[in-house]
CSV table of C-alpha atoms and ligand atoms in Angstrom, one decimal:
chain,number,residue,atom,x,y,z
A,1,MET,CA,38.8,-31.9,3.5
A,2,GLY,CA,37.1,-28.5,2.8
A,3,ILE,CA,38.6,-25.0,3.5
A,4,ARG,CA,38.8,-24.2,7.2
A,5,LEU,CA,39.1,-20.6,8.6
A,6,ALA,CA,42.8,-21.3,9.6
A,7,ASP,CA,43.5,-21.4,5.9
A,8,TYR,CA,42.7,-17.8,5.5
A,9,GLU,CA,45.3,-16.7,8.2
A,10,GLU,CA,48.1,-16.7,5.4
A,11,ILE,CA,46.3,-14.1,3.6
A,12,VAL,CA,44.6,-11.9,6.1
A,13,GLY,CA,46.7,-12.6,9.1
A,14,ARG,CA,46.3,-14.1,12.6
A,15,GLU,CA,44.8,-10.9,14.2
A,16,VAL,CA,41.9,-11.1,11.8
A,17,ILE,CA,41.0,-14.7,12.5
A,18,HIS,CA,41.5,-14.2,16.3
A,19,GLU,CA,38.9,-11.2,16.3
A,20,MET,CA,36.5,-13.3,14.4
A,21,TYR,CA,36.5,-16.1,17.3
A,22,VAL,CA,36.1,-13.3,19.8
A,23,LEU,CA,33.1,-12.0,18.2
A,24,ALA,CA,31.8,-15.3,17.4
A,25,GLU,CA,31.7,-16.0,21.2
A,26,ARG,CA,29.2,-13.2,21.6
A,27,VAL,CA,26.6,-14.3,19.0
A,28,LYS,CA,26.9,-17.8,18.4
A,29,SER,CA,24.2,-19.1,20.5
A,30,ARG,CA,21.9,-18.0,17.8
A,31,ARG,CA,20.7,-19.6,14.5
A,32,LEU,CA,21.1,-17.3,11.4
A,33,GLN,CA,18.7,-18.1,8.7
A,34,ASN,CA,19.3,-16.6,5.1
A,35,ILE,CA,16.5,-16.5,2.7
A,36,ASN,CA,16.9,-15.4,-0.9
A,37,SER,CA,15.4,-16.2,-4.3
A,38,THR,CA,18.0,-18.3,-6.1
A,39,PRO,CA,20.4,-21.2,-5.0
A,40,VAL,CA,22.7,-20.5,-7.9
A,41,GLY,CA,23.6,-17.5,-10.4
A,42,GLY,CA,24.5,-14.3,-9.3
A,43,GLY,CA,26.4,-12.4,-6.4
A,44,VAL,CA,24.1,-13.4,-3.6
A,45,ALA,CA,24.1,-17.0,-4.2
A,46,GLU,CA,28.0,-16.7,-4.8
A,47,ILE,CA,28.7,-15.3,-1.5
A,48,LEU,CA,25.9,-17.5,0.6
A,49,THR,CA,27.5,-20.6,-0.8
A,50,ARG,CA,31.1,-19.4,0.6
A,51,MET,CA,29.9,-17.8,3.8
A,52,ILE,CA,27.8,-20.3,5.3
A,53,PRO,CA,30.5,-22.9,6.0
A,54,LEU,CA,32.7,-20.4,7.6
A,55,LEU,CA,29.8,-19.1,9.9
A,56,ARG,CA,29.2,-22.7,10.8
A,57,GLU,CA,32.7,-23.1,11.7
A,58,LEU,CA,32.9,-20.2,13.9
A,59,GLY,CA,29.8,-22.0,15.8
A,60,ILE,CA,27.0,-19.9,14.3
A,61,GLU,CA,24.1,-22.3,13.0
A,62,ALA,CA,23.8,-20.6,9.7
A,63,THR,CA,21.3,-22.0,7.4
A,64,TRP,CA,19.9,-21.1,3.8
A,65,ASP,CA,16.5,-21.4,2.4
A,66,VAL,CA,15.3,-20.2,-1.0
A,67,ILE,CA,11.7,-19.1,-1.6
A,68,LYS,CA,9.5,-20.5,-4.3
A,69,GLY,CA,8.2,-18.7,-7.3
A,70,ASP,CA,6.9,-19.2,-10.8
A,71,GLN,CA,7.9,-17.6,-13.9
A,72,GLY,CA,5.4,-15.0,-13.5
A,73,PHE,CA,6.8,-14.0,-10.3
A,74,TYR,CA,10.3,-13.5,-11.4
A,75,ASN,CA,9.1,-11.5,-14.4
A,76,VAL,CA,7.6,-9.2,-11.6
A,77,THR,CA,10.6,-9.2,-9.3
A,78,LYS,CA,13.0,-8.7,-12.2
A,79,ALA,CA,10.9,-5.6,-13.3
A,80,PHE,CA,11.1,-4.6,-9.6
A,81,HIS,CA,14.9,-5.1,-9.7
A,82,ASN,CA,15.3,-3.0,-13.0
A,83,ALA,CA,12.8,-0.3,-11.5
A,84,LEU,CA,14.9,-0.2,-8.0
A,85,HIS,CA,17.8,0.4,-9.8
A,86,GLY,CA,16.1,3.5,-11.4
A,87,LYS,CA,15.3,2.1,-15.0
A,88,ARG,CA,12.0,3.0,-16.2
A,89,GLU,CA,9.5,0.0,-15.9
A,90,GLU,CA,5.8,-0.5,-16.2
A,91,VAL,CA,4.7,-1.7,-13.0
A,92,THR,CA,0.9,-2.6,-13.0
A,93,ASP,CA,-1.5,-3.3,-10.0
A,94,GLN,CA,-1.7,-6.9,-11.3
A,95,MET,CA,2.1,-7.2,-11.0
A,96,LEU,CA,1.9,-6.2,-7.3
A,97,ASP,CA,-1.0,-8.8,-6.8
A,98,VAL,CA,1.5,-11.5,-8.2
A,99,PHE,CA,4.0,-10.4,-5.7
A,100,ARG,CA,1.6,-10.5,-2.7
A,101,ALA,CA,0.2,-14.0,-4.0
A,102,THR,CA,3.7,-15.5,-4.4
A,103,THR,CA,4.6,-13.9,-0.7
A,104,GLU,CA,1.3,-15.3,0.7
A,105,ALA,CA,2.4,-18.8,-0.7
A,106,ASN,CA,5.7,-18.8,0.8
A,107,LEU,CA,4.4,-17.3,4.1
A,108,ARG,CA,2.3,-20.5,4.3
A,109,ASP,CA,5.1,-23.1,3.1
A,110,MET,CA,8.3,-21.6,4.4
A,111,SER,CA,9.6,-22.8,7.9
A,112,ILE,CA,11.3,-19.9,9.6
A,113,SER,CA,13.7,-21.6,11.8
A,114,GLY,CA,16.3,-18.8,12.5
A,115,ASP,CA,16.6,-16.7,15.6
A,116,VAL,CA,17.8,-14.1,13.1
A,117,VAL,CA,16.5,-14.1,9.9
A,118,LEU,CA,18.5,-12.4,7.0
A,119,VAL,CA,16.2,-11.9,4.1
A,120,HIS,CA,18.2,-10.9,1.0
A,121,ASP,CA,16.7,-8.5,-1.6
A,122,PRO,CA,13.0,-7.6,-2.5
A,123,GLN,CA,11.9,-10.9,-3.9
A,124,PRO,CA,11.4,-12.6,-0.2
A,125,ALA,CA,11.0,-9.2,1.4
A,126,GLY,CA,7.4,-10.0,2.2
A,127,LEU,CA,7.9,-12.7,4.7
A,128,ILE,CA,8.4,-10.2,7.3
A,129,ASP,CA,4.5,-10.5,7.9
A,130,ARG,CA,5.5,-13.5,10.0
A,131,LYS,CA,7.3,-11.3,12.3
A,132,ARG,CA,4.1,-10.3,14.0
A,133,GLU,CA,3.1,-13.9,14.7
A,134,ILE,CA,6.8,-15.3,15.8
A,135,GLY,CA,8.9,-12.3,16.6
A,136,ARG,CA,12.6,-13.4,16.3
A,137,GLN,CA,15.0,-10.7,14.9
A,138,TRP,CA,14.6,-9.7,11.2
A,139,LEU,CA,17.2,-8.2,8.9
A,140,TRP,CA,16.7,-7.0,5.3
A,141,ARG,CA,19.8,-7.2,3.2
A,142,CYS,CA,19.6,-5.0,0.0
A,143,HIS,CA,22.2,-5.9,-2.6
A,144,ILE,CA,20.7,-3.5,-4.9
A,145,ASP,CA,21.7,0.0,-5.9
A,146,VAL,CA,18.8,1.8,-4.6
A,147,SER,CA,20.1,5.2,-4.6
A,148,ALA,CA,17.5,6.6,-7.2
A,149,PRO,CA,14.7,4.0,-6.8
A,150,ASP,CA,11.4,3.9,-9.0
A,151,ALA,CA,9.2,5.9,-6.4
A,152,ARG,CA,6.2,3.4,-7.1
A,153,VAL,CA,8.3,0.3,-6.5
A,154,TRP,CA,9.9,1.7,-3.4
A,155,GLU,CA,6.7,3.0,-1.8
A,156,PHE,CA,5.3,-0.4,-2.6
A,157,LEU,CA,8.3,-2.2,-0.7
A,158,ARG,CA,8.8,0.3,2.0
A,159,PRO,CA,5.8,-0.9,4.4
A,160,TYR,CA,7.5,-4.3,4.3
A,161,VAL,CA,11.0,-2.9,5.1
A,162,GLU,CA,10.0,-0.9,7.8
A,163,GLN,CA,8.8,-3.8,9.8
A,164,TYR,CA,12.5,-5.1,9.9
A,165,ASP,CA,14.7,-4.5,12.8
A,166,ALA,CA,17.4,-3.3,10.6
A,167,ALA,CA,18.4,-2.9,7.1
A,168,VAL,CA,21.8,-3.6,5.6
A,169,PHE,CA,23.0,-1.8,2.4
A,170,SER,CA,26.2,-2.2,0.4
A,171,MET,CA,27.2,1.5,0.8
A,172,PRO,CA,26.4,4.7,2.1
A,173,ASP,CA,25.1,6.0,-1.3
A,174,PHE,CA,22.2,3.6,-0.9
A,175,ALA,CA,20.8,4.4,2.6
A,176,GLN,CA,17.2,5.4,2.5
A,177,HIS,CA,14.8,7.4,5.0
A,178,LEU,CA,13.7,4.6,7.1
A,179,PRO,CA,12.6,4.4,10.7
A,180,ILE,CA,14.9,1.5,11.6
A,181,PRO,CA,18.7,1.3,11.8
A,182,GLN,CA,20.6,0.9,8.8
A,183,TYR,CA,24.2,-0.8,8.6
A,184,MET,CA,26.5,-0.6,5.6
A,185,VAL,CA,28.3,-3.9,4.7
A,186,ALA,CA,30.1,-4.3,1.4
A,187,PRO,CA,30.2,-7.7,-0.2
A,188,SER,CA,33.3,-9.9,-0.4
A,189,ILE,CA,34.9,-12.5,-2.5
A,190,ASP,CA,36.5,-15.6,-1.2
A,191,PRO,CA,40.2,-15.9,-2.1
A,192,LEU,CA,40.4,-19.6,-1.6
A,193,ALA,CA,37.2,-20.4,-3.6
A,194,ASP,CA,37.8,-22.2,-7.1
A,195,LYS,CA,36.9,-18.8,-8.7
A,196,ASN,CA,39.7,-16.9,-7.0
A,197,ARG,CA,42.5,-19.3,-6.1
A,198,GLU,CA,45.9,-19.2,-7.5
A,199,LEU,CA,46.2,-21.4,-10.7
A,200,THR,CA,49.0,-22.7,-12.7
A,201,PRO,CA,50.1,-21.3,-16.0
A,202,ALA,CA,49.2,-24.7,-17.6
A,203,CYS,CA,45.6,-24.6,-16.2
A,204,VAL,CA,45.2,-21.3,-17.5
A,205,SER,CA,46.4,-22.0,-21.0
A,206,GLN,CA,44.2,-25.1,-21.0
A,207,VAL,CA,41.2,-22.9,-20.5
A,208,LEU,CA,42.1,-20.5,-23.2
A,209,GLU,CA,42.9,-23.1,-25.7
A,210,LYS,CA,39.4,-24.8,-25.1
A,211,TYR,CA,37.5,-21.6,-25.8
A,212,GLN,CA,39.9,-21.1,-29.0
A,213,LEU,CA,41.5,-18.0,-27.2
A,214,ASP,CA,45.0,-17.1,-28.5
A,215,PRO,CA,47.2,-16.4,-25.5
A,216,GLU,CA,49.8,-14.5,-27.6
A,217,ARG,CA,47.2,-11.7,-28.2
A,218,PRO,CA,45.5,-9.4,-25.6
A,219,ILE,CA,42.5,-10.9,-24.1
A,220,VAL,CA,39.5,-8.4,-23.0
A,221,THR,CA,36.8,-9.8,-20.8
A,222,GLN,CA,33.7,-9.3,-19.0
A,223,ILE,CA,32.1,-12.0,-17.0
A,224,SER,CA,28.6,-11.2,-16.5
A,225,ARG,CA,24.9,-12.6,-16.7
A,226,PHE,CA,23.4,-11.6,-19.9
A,227,ASP,CA,21.4,-8.5,-18.4
A,228,ARG,CA,21.1,-4.9,-20.1
A,229,LEU,CA,22.3,-3.4,-16.8
A,230,LYS,CA,25.7,-5.0,-17.2
A,231,ASP,CA,25.9,-3.1,-20.7
A,232,PRO,CA,27.3,-6.0,-22.9
A,233,LEU,CA,26.6,-4.0,-25.9
A,234,GLY,CA,28.4,-1.1,-24.5
A,235,VAL,CA,31.4,-3.4,-24.1
A,236,ILE,CA,31.1,-4.7,-27.7
A,237,ALA,CA,30.9,-1.1,-29.0
A,238,ALA,CA,34.1,0.0,-26.9
A,239,TYR,CA,35.9,-3.2,-28.2
A,240,LYS,CA,35.0,-2.3,-31.9
A,241,MET,CA,36.4,1.3,-31.3
A,242,VAL,CA,39.7,-0.1,-30.2
A,243,LYS,CA,39.8,-2.9,-32.5
A,244,ARG,CA,40.6,-0.8,-35.5
A,245,ARG,CA,44.0,0.3,-33.8
A,246,HIS,CA,44.8,-2.3,-31.3
A,247,ASP,CA,44.7,-5.9,-31.8
A,248,CYS,CA,42.7,-7.7,-29.3
A,249,GLN,CA,40.1,-10.5,-28.5
A,250,LEU,CA,37.0,-9.9,-26.5
A,251,VAL,CA,35.4,-12.6,-24.1
A,252,LEU,CA,31.8,-12.1,-22.9
A,253,ALA,CA,31.2,-14.9,-20.5
A,254,GLY,CA,28.1,-15.4,-18.7
A,255,GLY,CA,25.4,-17.8,-17.5
A,256,GLY,CA,21.9,-17.2,-16.1
A,257,ALA,CA,20.3,-17.1,-12.9
A,258,SER,CA,17.0,-18.8,-12.2
A,259,ASP,CA,15.5,-15.6,-11.0
A,260,ASP,CA,16.2,-13.7,-14.2
A,261,PRO,CA,14.0,-14.3,-17.0
A,262,GLU,CA,15.7,-11.4,-19.5
A,263,GLY,CA,18.7,-13.3,-20.1
A,264,GLU,CA,18.1,-15.2,-23.4
A,265,GLU,CA,16.7,-11.9,-25.1
A,266,VAL,CA,20.0,-10.0,-24.0
A,267,LEU,CA,22.0,-12.9,-25.4
A,268,ARG,CA,20.2,-12.7,-28.8
A,269,GLU,CA,20.9,-9.0,-29.0
A,270,VAL,CA,24.8,-9.6,-28.0
A,271,GLU,CA,24.9,-12.2,-30.6
A,272,GLN,CA,23.6,-9.8,-33.3
A,273,GLN,CA,26.1,-7.4,-32.5
A,274,ALA,CA,29.2,-9.8,-32.3
A,275,ALA,CA,28.2,-11.5,-35.7
A,276,GLY,CA,30.9,-11.8,-38.1
A,277,ASP,CA,33.7,-10.9,-35.8
A,278,ARG,CA,35.7,-14.0,-35.1
A,279,ASP,CA,37.5,-12.3,-32.0
A,280,ILE,CA,34.4,-12.0,-30.2
A,281,HIS,CA,33.8,-14.9,-28.1
A,282,ILE,CA,30.5,-15.2,-26.5
A,283,LEU,CA,30.9,-18.1,-23.8
A,284,LEU,CA,27.5,-19.6,-22.2
A,285,LEU,CA,28.9,-21.2,-19.2
A,286,PRO,CA,27.0,-23.6,-17.0
A,287,PRO,CA,26.7,-22.9,-13.4
A,288,PHE,CA,29.7,-23.9,-11.3
A,289,SER,CA,32.1,-22.9,-13.9
A,290,ASP,CA,34.4,-21.3,-11.4
A,291,LEU,CA,37.6,-22.7,-12.4
A,292,GLU,CA,37.1,-21.8,-16.0
A,293,ILE,CA,35.9,-18.2,-15.0
A,294,ASN,CA,39.1,-17.9,-12.8
A,295,ALA,CA,41.4,-19.0,-15.7
A,296,LEU,CA,39.6,-16.7,-18.4
A,297,VAL,CA,40.1,-13.6,-16.0
A,298,ARG,CA,43.6,-14.8,-15.3
A,299,GLY,CA,44.3,-15.2,-19.0
A,300,SER,CA,43.1,-11.7,-19.7
A,301,THR,CA,44.9,-8.5,-20.1
A,302,VAL,CA,42.0,-6.2,-19.0
A,303,VAL,CA,38.8,-6.8,-17.4
A,304,PHE,CA,35.6,-4.9,-18.1
A,305,GLN,CA,32.4,-4.4,-15.6
A,306,LYS,CA,30.8,-1.8,-17.6
A,307,SER,CA,27.5,-1.7,-15.9
A,308,ILE,CA,25.1,0.9,-16.3
A,309,LYS,CA,23.8,0.0,-12.6
A,310,GLU,CA,25.4,-2.1,-10.0
A,311,GLY,CA,24.7,-2.9,-6.4
A,312,PHE,CA,28.4,-4.1,-6.0
A,313,GLY,CA,29.7,-6.4,-8.8
A,314,LEU,CA,31.8,-9.3,-7.2
A,315,THR,CA,33.4,-9.7,-10.6
A,316,VAL,CA,35.2,-6.5,-10.3
A,317,SER,CA,36.9,-7.6,-7.2
A,318,GLU,CA,37.5,-11.1,-8.6
A,319,ALA,CA,39.4,-9.5,-11.2
A,320,LEU,CA,41.5,-6.9,-9.0
A,321,TRP,CA,42.3,-10.0,-6.8
A,322,LYS,CA,44.1,-11.5,-10.0
A,323,ARG,CA,45.9,-8.1,-10.4
A,324,LYS,CA,44.0,-7.3,-13.7
A,325,PRO,CA,43.0,-3.7,-14.3
A,326,VAL,CA,39.3,-3.0,-14.3
A,327,ILE,CA,37.6,-0.6,-16.6
A,328,GLY,CA,34.3,0.0,-14.7
A,329,GLY,CA,31.0,1.7,-15.1
A,330,ALA,CA,31.2,4.6,-12.8
A,331,VAL,CA,28.2,3.4,-10.8
A,332,GLY,CA,27.2,1.9,-7.6
A,333,GLY,CA,29.5,-0.4,-5.9
A,334,ILE,CA,31.9,-0.4,-8.7
A,335,LYS,CA,33.2,3.0,-7.4
A,336,LEU,CA,34.1,1.2,-4.0
A,337,GLN,CA,36.4,-1.2,-5.8
A,338,VAL,CA,37.7,0.8,-8.9
A,339,ILE,CA,39.5,3.7,-7.8
A,340,ASN,CA,40.0,5.9,-10.9
A,341,GLY,CA,43.5,6.0,-11.8
A,342,VAL,CA,44.6,3.7,-8.9
A,343,THR,CA,43.2,0.1,-9.3
A,344,GLY,CA,41.5,0.8,-12.8
A,345,PHE,CA,39.4,3.4,-14.5
A,346,LEU,CA,36.0,4.5,-13.9
A,347,VAL,CA,33.7,5.4,-17.1
A,348,HIS,CA,30.8,6.8,-18.3
A,349,SER,CA,30.2,5.9,-22.0
A,350,PRO,CA,31.7,3.4,-24.7
A,351,GLU,CA,33.7,6.0,-26.0
A,352,GLY,CA,35.5,6.6,-22.4
A,353,ALA,CA,35.8,2.8,-22.1
A,354,ALA,CA,37.4,2.5,-25.5
A,355,LYS,CA,39.7,5.3,-24.6
A,356,ARG,CA,40.9,3.5,-21.6
A,357,LEU,CA,41.0,0.3,-23.2
A,358,ALA,CA,43.4,1.5,-25.8
A,359,GLN,CA,45.6,3.4,-23.2
A,360,LEU,CA,45.8,0.0,-21.0
A,361,LEU,CA,46.5,-2.0,-24.2
A,362,GLY,CA,49.4,0.2,-25.0
A,363,ASP,CA,51.0,0.5,-21.5
A,364,ARG,CA,52.2,-2.8,-19.7
A,365,ALA,CA,53.7,-1.0,-16.8
A,366,LEU,CA,50.4,0.8,-16.1
A,367,ARG,CA,48.7,-2.3,-16.1
A,368,ALA,CA,51.0,-3.9,-13.6
A,369,ARG,CA,50.8,-1.0,-11.5
A,370,LEU,CA,46.9,-0.8,-11.4
A,371,GLY,CA,46.6,-4.5,-10.9
A,372,GLU,CA,49.0,-4.4,-8.0
A,373,ASN,CA,47.0,-1.8,-6.3
A,374,GLY,CA,43.6,-3.6,-7.1
A,375,TYR,CA,45.2,-6.6,-5.3
A,376,GLN,CA,46.0,-4.8,-2.2
A,377,HIS,CA,42.6,-2.8,-2.2
A,378,VAL,CA,40.8,-6.2,-2.3
A,379,LYS,CA,42.8,-7.7,0.3
A,380,GLN,CA,42.0,-4.8,2.7
A,381,ASN,CA,38.6,-4.4,2.0
A,382,PHE,CA,36.6,-7.1,0.2
A,383,LEU,CA,37.5,-10.4,1.5
A,384,LEU,CA,35.1,-12.8,3.1
A,385,THR,CA,36.7,-12.8,6.4
A,386,ARG,CA,35.8,-9.0,6.7
A,387,HIS,CA,32.4,-9.7,5.4
A,388,VAL,CA,31.7,-12.5,8.1
A,389,LYS,CA,33.0,-10.4,10.9
A,390,ASP,CA,30.8,-7.5,9.6
A,391,TYR,CA,27.7,-9.6,9.8
A,392,MET,CA,28.6,-10.9,13.3
A,393,LEU,CA,28.8,-7.2,14.3
A,394,VAL,CA,25.2,-6.4,12.9
A,395,MET,CA,23.9,-9.5,14.9
A,396,LEU,CA,25.6,-8.0,18.1
A,397,ALA,CA,24.2,-4.8,17.2
A,398,LEU,CA,20.7,-6.1,17.1
A,399,ASP,CA,21.1,-7.3,20.3
A,400,HIS,CA,21.9,-3.8,21.6
A,401,PRO,CA,19.2,-1.7,19.8
A,402,ASP,CA,19.7,1.4,22.0
A,403,GLU,CA,23.3,1.7,22.1
A,404,ASP,CA,25.4,3.7,19.7
A,405,VAL,CA,28.4,1.8,20.9
A,406,VAL,CA,28.7,-1.9,21.9
A,407,HIS,CA,31.3,-2.6,24.4
A,408,LEU,CA,33.2,-6.2,24.1
A,409,GLU,CA,34.5,-7.0,27.6
B,1,UDP,N1,29.4,-15.5,-12.5
B,1,UDP,C1,29.4,-16.9,-12.8
B,1,UDP,N2,29.0,-17.5,-14.0
B,1,UDP,C2,28.6,-16.6,-14.8
B,1,UDP,C3,28.4,-15.1,-14.8
B,1,UDP,C4,28.9,-14.7,-13.4
B,1,UDP,O1,29.8,-17.6,-11.9
B,1,UDP,O2,28.4,-16.9,-16.2
B,1,UDP,C5,29.7,-15.2,-11.2
B,1,UDP,C6,30.6,-14.0,-11.2
B,1,UDP,O3,32.0,-14.5,-11.3
B,1,UDP,C7,30.4,-13.5,-9.9
B,1,UDP,C8,28.8,-13.6,-9.6
B,1,UDP,O4,28.5,-14.7,-10.6
B,1,UDP,O5,31.0,-14.1,-8.8
B,1,UDP,C9,28.1,-12.3,-10.1
B,1,UDP,O6,28.0,-11.4,-9.1
B,1,UDP,P1,28.0,-9.8,-9.4
B,1,UDP,O7,27.8,-9.0,-8.1
B,1,UDP,O8,29.1,-9.5,-10.3
B,1,UDP,O9,26.8,-9.6,-10.1
B,1,UDP,P2,25.1,-10.0,-10.1
B,1,UDP,O10,24.9,-11.2,-11.0
B,1,UDP,O11,24.8,-10.3,-8.6
B,1,UDP,O12,24.5,-8.9,-10.7
């Protein structure tokens, strides 16, 4: 039998589950249709996979559809993604035309079945054009760090975004000047998913052995798509600085996402940098390697998420939940999760990362303290139950557009 809402009671307490049912009573008459651009790979797909069954158990008819696009479209939207993160990208008129054409095709082919249509990220944002014709409530859910977006891309997207009934961002830093309400909802991890649930030591050992990792020596890990914004080369640089004095092994584990065309090129750069060092393990994991990722993190001494830009970084909460100290880039949503000196360390450079890695490798008590704090921090703030509750609150707010406070009788 699958996981039930009641199974979360043991972790989050009865009260939280009760509140979810109270809220669901107010919103469950509506169909909630999620639309994004990839069924697998990356944080959005990860969250939707876990969230839809819980919403359904609460009586909300939640569905999930994926837009169609070809390689040309995903090259354009990846450039948009990078540009919205503030990276310099050349965006031509022709690229904007590709975006418009794919949007047109999806507008023709996609059936909009939801009473509330929850559109994730820029790729499907143009579907809002359907609103004029069919009405419904439309929410744009932005998972990207848009605190300093490339002006051209943001101004191109803005007319779409402004037509939504509301926008949802992961943290206040990402809020925009928009004429529509904006809600702040942090992402979450599922503590009962294969990626996060408790594992036996034997299961962890088996996976370490499979990948020829030595359990007796420290293991430092980053789990990420091979994407420049995740800075895998910075991780290797930090590891190399530390390796001279502290023995350790480095794991860079990642797969691809179907809407990310850059992965292979970045992987080649990573392989070049790692060449000749038998202690650097580059693992290309197929989709649905959740148990293995879980075991790799549980078998690690320290976890990196050294991103240069990051909307949230589910991998951070995934590691903190396993009581691992995290060294994270001091950017975007990582700052919500890594409280410097409390749940891990925030860094600004490979040198900074190296310094913190050396410190953590040399201090078991510090690792244990940060790990415990991290677990508590995730338990309070970044579990799926809180996330589902927040979405129900946003649905409720959509029904009361002119009220600052919605009273639940
Ligand atoms: N992930 C995975 N396999 C991989 C790399 C990442 O399953 O090879 C998962 C990772 O554990 C996390 C999600 O994909 O749950 C990535 O989400 P995150 O927010 O960290 O980054 P994004 O890829 O969305 O930028």
